[in-house]
Short mmCIF file of C-alpha atoms in Angstrom, two decimals:
data_model
loop_
_atom_site.label_atom_id
_atom_site.label_comp_id
_atom_site.label_asym_id
_atom_site.label_seq_id
_atom_site.Cartn_x
_atom_site.Cartn_y
_atom_site.Cartn_z
CA MET A 3 -8.30 45.61 62.14
CA THR A 4 -9.78 46.40 58.73
CA THR A 5 -13.09 44.68 58.01
CA GLY A 6 -15.35 44.39 55.00
CA LEU A 7 -15.03 42.84 51.58
CA ILE A 8 -11.67 42.65 49.81
CA LEU A 9 -13.05 40.83 46.74
CA GLN A 10 -16.47 41.25 45.11
CA VAL A 11 -17.33 39.15 42.06
CA ASP A 12 -20.72 40.01 40.53
CA GLY A 13 -22.46 38.33 37.60
CA LEU A 14 -19.20 36.79 36.40
CA THR A 15 -19.53 34.80 33.17
CA VAL A 16 -17.04 33.43 30.67
CA SER A 17 -17.90 31.47 27.54
CA PHE A 18 -15.55 29.32 25.47
CA ASP A 19 -17.12 28.52 22.07
CA GLY A 20 -20.59 28.86 23.55
CA PHE A 21 -19.81 26.75 26.66
CA LYS A 22 -20.20 28.74 29.89
CA ALA A 23 -17.27 27.69 32.10
CA VAL A 24 -18.43 30.22 34.74
CA ASP A 25 -22.08 31.25 34.62
CA ASP A 26 -23.41 34.42 36.32
CA LEU A 27 -21.35 33.82 39.47
CA ASN A 28 -21.45 36.01 42.59
CA PHE A 29 -18.54 35.44 44.98
CA TYR A 30 -17.50 37.59 47.96
CA VAL A 31 -14.41 37.31 50.18
CA ASP A 32 -13.86 39.23 53.42
CA VAL A 33 -10.67 40.95 54.51
CA GLY A 34 -8.56 38.39 56.42
CA GLU A 35 -10.67 35.42 55.28
CA LEU A 36 -9.31 32.01 54.26
CA ARG A 37 -11.85 30.71 51.71
CA CYS A 38 -11.82 27.25 50.11
CA VAL A 39 -13.47 26.61 46.75
CA ILE A 40 -14.40 23.01 46.02
CA GLY A 41 -16.38 21.14 43.38
CA PRO A 42 -16.10 18.43 40.74
CA ASN A 43 -13.73 18.70 37.79
CA GLY A 44 -15.09 21.16 35.24
CA ALA A 45 -16.95 23.17 37.89
CA GLY A 46 -15.13 26.40 36.93
CA LYS A 47 -12.82 26.66 39.94
CA THR A 48 -9.52 27.30 38.14
CA THR A 49 -11.28 29.47 35.55
CA LEU A 50 -12.53 31.68 38.41
CA LEU A 51 -8.94 32.21 39.63
CA ASP A 52 -7.80 32.78 36.03
CA MET A 53 -10.28 35.66 35.72
CA ILE A 54 -9.40 37.22 39.08
CA CYS A 55 -5.68 37.29 38.20
CA GLY A 56 -6.25 38.51 34.62
CA LYS A 57 -5.16 35.35 32.78
CA THR A 58 -8.66 34.99 31.29
CA LYS A 59 -11.01 37.87 30.45
CA PRO A 60 -14.66 37.46 31.49
CA THR A 61 -17.46 37.66 28.93
CA ALA A 62 -19.59 39.57 31.45
CA GLY A 63 -19.56 40.70 35.07
CA THR A 64 -17.27 42.64 37.40
CA ILE A 65 -14.37 41.70 39.69
CA ARG A 66 -13.67 44.34 42.34
CA PHE A 67 -10.55 44.06 44.50
CA LYS A 68 -10.45 46.94 46.99
CA ASN A 69 -10.99 49.97 44.68
CA TYR A 70 -9.80 48.25 41.50
CA GLU A 71 -11.92 46.72 38.75
CA LEU A 72 -9.71 43.78 37.83
CA GLN A 73 -11.58 42.83 34.66
CA LYS A 74 -10.31 46.11 33.14
CA MET A 75 -6.67 45.40 34.06
CA ILE A 76 -3.90 43.15 32.72
CA GLU A 77 -1.96 40.56 34.70
CA PHE A 78 1.07 42.59 35.82
CA GLN A 79 -1.19 45.49 36.92
CA ILE A 80 -3.28 43.08 39.01
CA THR A 81 -0.11 41.68 40.61
CA ARG A 82 1.11 45.20 41.46
CA ALA A 83 -2.33 46.03 42.92
CA GLY A 84 -1.79 43.26 45.50
CA VAL A 85 -3.08 39.95 44.09
CA GLY A 86 -0.71 36.94 44.08
CA ARG A 87 -1.45 33.69 42.23
CA LYS A 88 0.07 30.23 42.70
CA PHE A 89 -0.66 27.65 40.02
CA GLN A 90 -0.91 23.87 40.56
CA ASN A 91 2.70 23.11 39.61
CA PRO A 92 5.42 25.07 41.41
CA SER A 93 7.27 27.49 39.12
CA ILE A 94 10.53 28.13 40.94
CA TYR A 95 14.11 28.55 39.70
CA GLU A 96 15.52 25.10 40.43
CA ASP A 97 19.16 26.05 39.70
CA LEU A 98 19.07 28.93 42.19
CA THR A 99 19.19 28.70 45.98
CA VAL A 100 16.17 29.34 48.15
CA LEU A 101 17.68 32.71 49.09
CA GLU A 102 18.22 33.67 45.43
CA ASN A 103 14.67 32.63 44.53
CA LEU A 104 13.27 34.84 47.27
CA GLU A 105 15.62 37.71 46.41
CA ILE A 106 14.58 37.94 42.75
CA SER A 107 10.92 38.04 43.80
CA TYR A 108 11.45 41.17 45.88
CA PRO A 109 9.75 44.19 44.22
CA ARG A 110 12.42 46.66 43.13
CA ARG A 111 12.91 49.59 40.80
CA ARG A 112 11.40 48.44 37.51
CA ASP A 113 13.57 50.36 35.04
CA PRO A 114 16.61 48.59 33.51
CA VAL A 115 19.14 50.96 35.13
CA GLY A 116 17.59 50.43 38.56
CA SER A 117 17.73 46.64 38.10
CA LEU A 118 21.34 46.78 36.89
CA PHE A 119 22.64 48.56 39.98
CA TRP A 120 20.28 46.94 42.48
CA LYS A 121 21.98 45.37 45.49
CA ARG A 122 20.50 43.44 48.38
CA GLY A 123 20.30 45.83 51.34
CA PRO A 124 19.58 45.02 55.00
CA ASP A 125 15.83 45.59 54.47
CA VAL A 126 15.75 42.97 51.69
CA GLN A 127 17.85 40.52 53.71
CA GLU A 128 15.48 40.96 56.66
CA LYS A 129 12.46 40.37 54.40
CA ILE A 130 14.05 37.21 52.92
CA GLU A 131 14.81 35.82 56.38
CA SER A 132 11.31 36.67 57.64
CA VAL A 133 9.61 34.95 54.69
CA ALA A 134 11.95 31.94 54.94
CA ARG A 135 10.89 31.51 58.57
CA GLU A 136 7.21 31.76 57.61
CA ILE A 137 7.56 29.02 54.98
CA ALA A 138 9.77 26.84 57.25
CA LEU A 139 12.80 27.05 54.94
CA GLU A 140 15.08 29.20 57.10
CA ASP A 141 17.55 26.29 57.35
CA GLN A 142 17.52 25.77 53.55
CA LEU A 143 18.42 29.30 52.39
CA HIS A 144 21.62 28.13 50.68
CA THR A 145 20.12 24.92 49.25
CA LYS A 146 19.39 24.79 45.52
CA ALA A 147 15.64 24.80 45.00
CA GLY A 148 15.84 21.71 42.76
CA LEU A 149 17.02 19.66 45.78
CA LEU A 150 13.99 20.50 47.92
CA SER A 151 11.19 18.00 48.53
CA HIS A 152 7.92 18.42 46.59
CA GLY A 153 6.26 20.03 49.60
CA GLN A 154 9.17 22.41 50.21
CA LYS A 155 9.03 23.52 46.55
CA GLN A 156 5.35 24.37 47.02
CA TRP A 157 6.19 26.36 50.16
CA LEU A 158 8.98 28.18 48.35
CA GLU A 159 6.58 29.27 45.63
CA ILE A 160 4.21 30.62 48.29
CA GLY A 161 7.28 32.42 49.70
CA LEU A 162 7.95 34.03 46.30
CA LEU A 163 4.45 35.52 46.47
CA LEU A 164 4.89 36.62 50.10
CA MET A 165 8.01 38.62 49.12
CA GLN A 166 5.60 40.94 47.26
CA ASP A 167 3.25 41.37 50.26
CA PRO A 168 0.00 40.55 48.42
CA GLU A 169 -3.27 41.35 50.20
CA LEU A 170 -5.05 38.56 48.31
CA LEU A 171 -3.45 35.16 47.62
CA LEU A 172 -4.97 32.70 45.11
CA LEU A 173 -3.73 29.11 45.53
CA ASP A 174 -4.64 26.26 43.17
CA GLU A 175 -4.45 22.81 44.84
CA PRO A 176 -1.46 23.65 47.08
CA VAL A 177 -1.25 20.17 48.69
CA ALA A 178 -1.52 18.01 45.54
CA GLY A 179 1.11 15.26 45.72
CA MET A 180 2.14 16.03 49.31
CA SER A 181 2.68 13.52 52.11
CA PRO A 182 0.25 13.63 55.08
CA GLY A 183 2.92 15.38 57.18
CA GLU A 184 3.53 18.01 54.51
CA ARG A 185 -0.24 18.60 54.22
CA GLU A 186 -0.44 19.30 57.95
CA GLN A 187 2.53 21.67 57.75
CA THR A 188 0.92 23.44 54.78
CA ALA A 189 -2.31 23.87 56.74
CA ALA A 190 -0.31 25.45 59.58
CA LEU A 191 1.53 27.66 57.06
CA LEU A 192 -1.70 28.93 55.45
CA ASN A 193 -3.30 29.56 58.84
CA ARG A 194 -0.19 31.60 59.79
CA ILE A 195 0.03 33.68 56.63
CA SER A 196 -3.73 34.37 56.58
CA GLN A 197 -3.15 36.73 59.50
CA GLY A 198 -3.35 40.10 57.76
CA ARG A 199 -4.25 38.91 54.26
CA SER A 200 -7.05 37.09 52.44
CA ILE A 201 -6.52 33.71 50.79
CA VAL A 202 -8.63 31.77 48.28
CA VAL A 203 -7.71 28.08 47.97
CA ILE A 204 -8.96 25.58 45.37
CA GLU A 205 -8.69 22.09 46.82
CA HIS A 206 -10.02 18.53 46.47
CA ASP A 207 -8.60 17.20 49.75
CA MET A 208 -11.54 17.52 52.16
CA ALA A 209 -9.48 16.74 55.28
CA PHE A 210 -7.15 19.61 54.34
CA VAL A 211 -10.10 21.95 53.65
CA ARG A 212 -11.43 21.20 57.13
CA MET A 213 -8.03 22.18 58.63
CA ILE A 214 -8.00 25.64 57.05
CA ALA A 215 -11.34 26.93 55.72
CA HIS A 216 -13.19 29.80 57.38
CA LYS A 217 -15.89 29.29 54.74
CA VAL A 218 -16.37 26.88 51.83
CA THR A 219 -17.81 27.70 48.39
CA VAL A 220 -19.02 24.80 46.22
CA LEU A 221 -19.14 25.32 42.45
CA HIS A 222 -20.94 23.06 39.97
CA GLN A 223 -21.14 23.61 36.20
CA GLY A 224 -19.88 27.17 36.59
CA LYS A 225 -22.53 28.17 39.13
CA LEU A 226 -22.62 28.58 42.91
CA LEU A 227 -24.10 25.39 44.36
CA ALA A 228 -23.65 25.97 48.10
CA GLU A 229 -21.70 28.08 50.59
CA GLY A 230 -21.09 28.02 54.31
CA SER A 231 -19.03 26.23 56.96
CA MET A 232 -17.46 22.87 56.15
CA ASP A 233 -20.09 21.16 58.34
CA ASP A 234 -22.95 22.92 56.52
CA VAL A 235 -21.56 22.05 53.10
CA GLN A 236 -20.93 18.40 53.97
CA LYS A 237 -24.56 17.99 55.06
CA ASP A 238 -25.98 19.66 51.94
CA GLU A 239 -27.84 17.04 49.88
CA ARG A 240 -27.01 18.77 46.57
CA VAL A 241 -23.29 18.81 47.40
CA ILE A 242 -23.35 15.14 48.41
CA GLU A 243 -25.09 14.26 45.15
CA VAL A 244 -22.83 16.11 42.70
CA TYR A 245 -19.50 15.98 44.52
CA LEU A 246 -18.93 14.43 47.93
CA GLY A 247 -20.91 11.30 47.06
CA HIS A 248 -18.31 10.47 44.42
#
């Protein structure tokens, strides 16, 4: 098994009209790690993911993913390098079936001619079925995505990312709006798919964080406040004061 760091964030800063949303942040994620990032609203959590995936450019600092410097790249290059990002609201094709959603997410020849003559081969079908099993939608392949439950739509969007085999997955509040049962199933899903890839999850649901996190990072006002196991973080007086106490 490969070990070491897959993501190294050093001195990361971004300013919006003089306000530092992320301020001189250092953040390191190991290969195969499932990391949760928590903190009050405005702590810089989503902005951190925005910079890793190229949506927002940092004012200063470096973001190294494997041998790439992501701050020098644009979004589609970062995706091709192996970083997948899921936003808070699921962006799926509601009029297409689960199978069709997964199929169009499969990386294929990028030129127009290649796309025009592209047909689903046995390797693609196998990949679709494998991902559908992972996200517990193997029995819904021919269901239109718009008919899925809220939780199933979130799982489908994770499936769209898995079709591209990312080595680093960034998930923003994946269990927001889910029922308790769906939250438990999502925890099981993330624990399954973290085998062989690294995942960074932003979350406010502490019970869910406890179910999945290998390590927890707490941000406050754009800076690193605390880091460690869930037990360590929950006992930290500073974390209780600025976040958990509320």
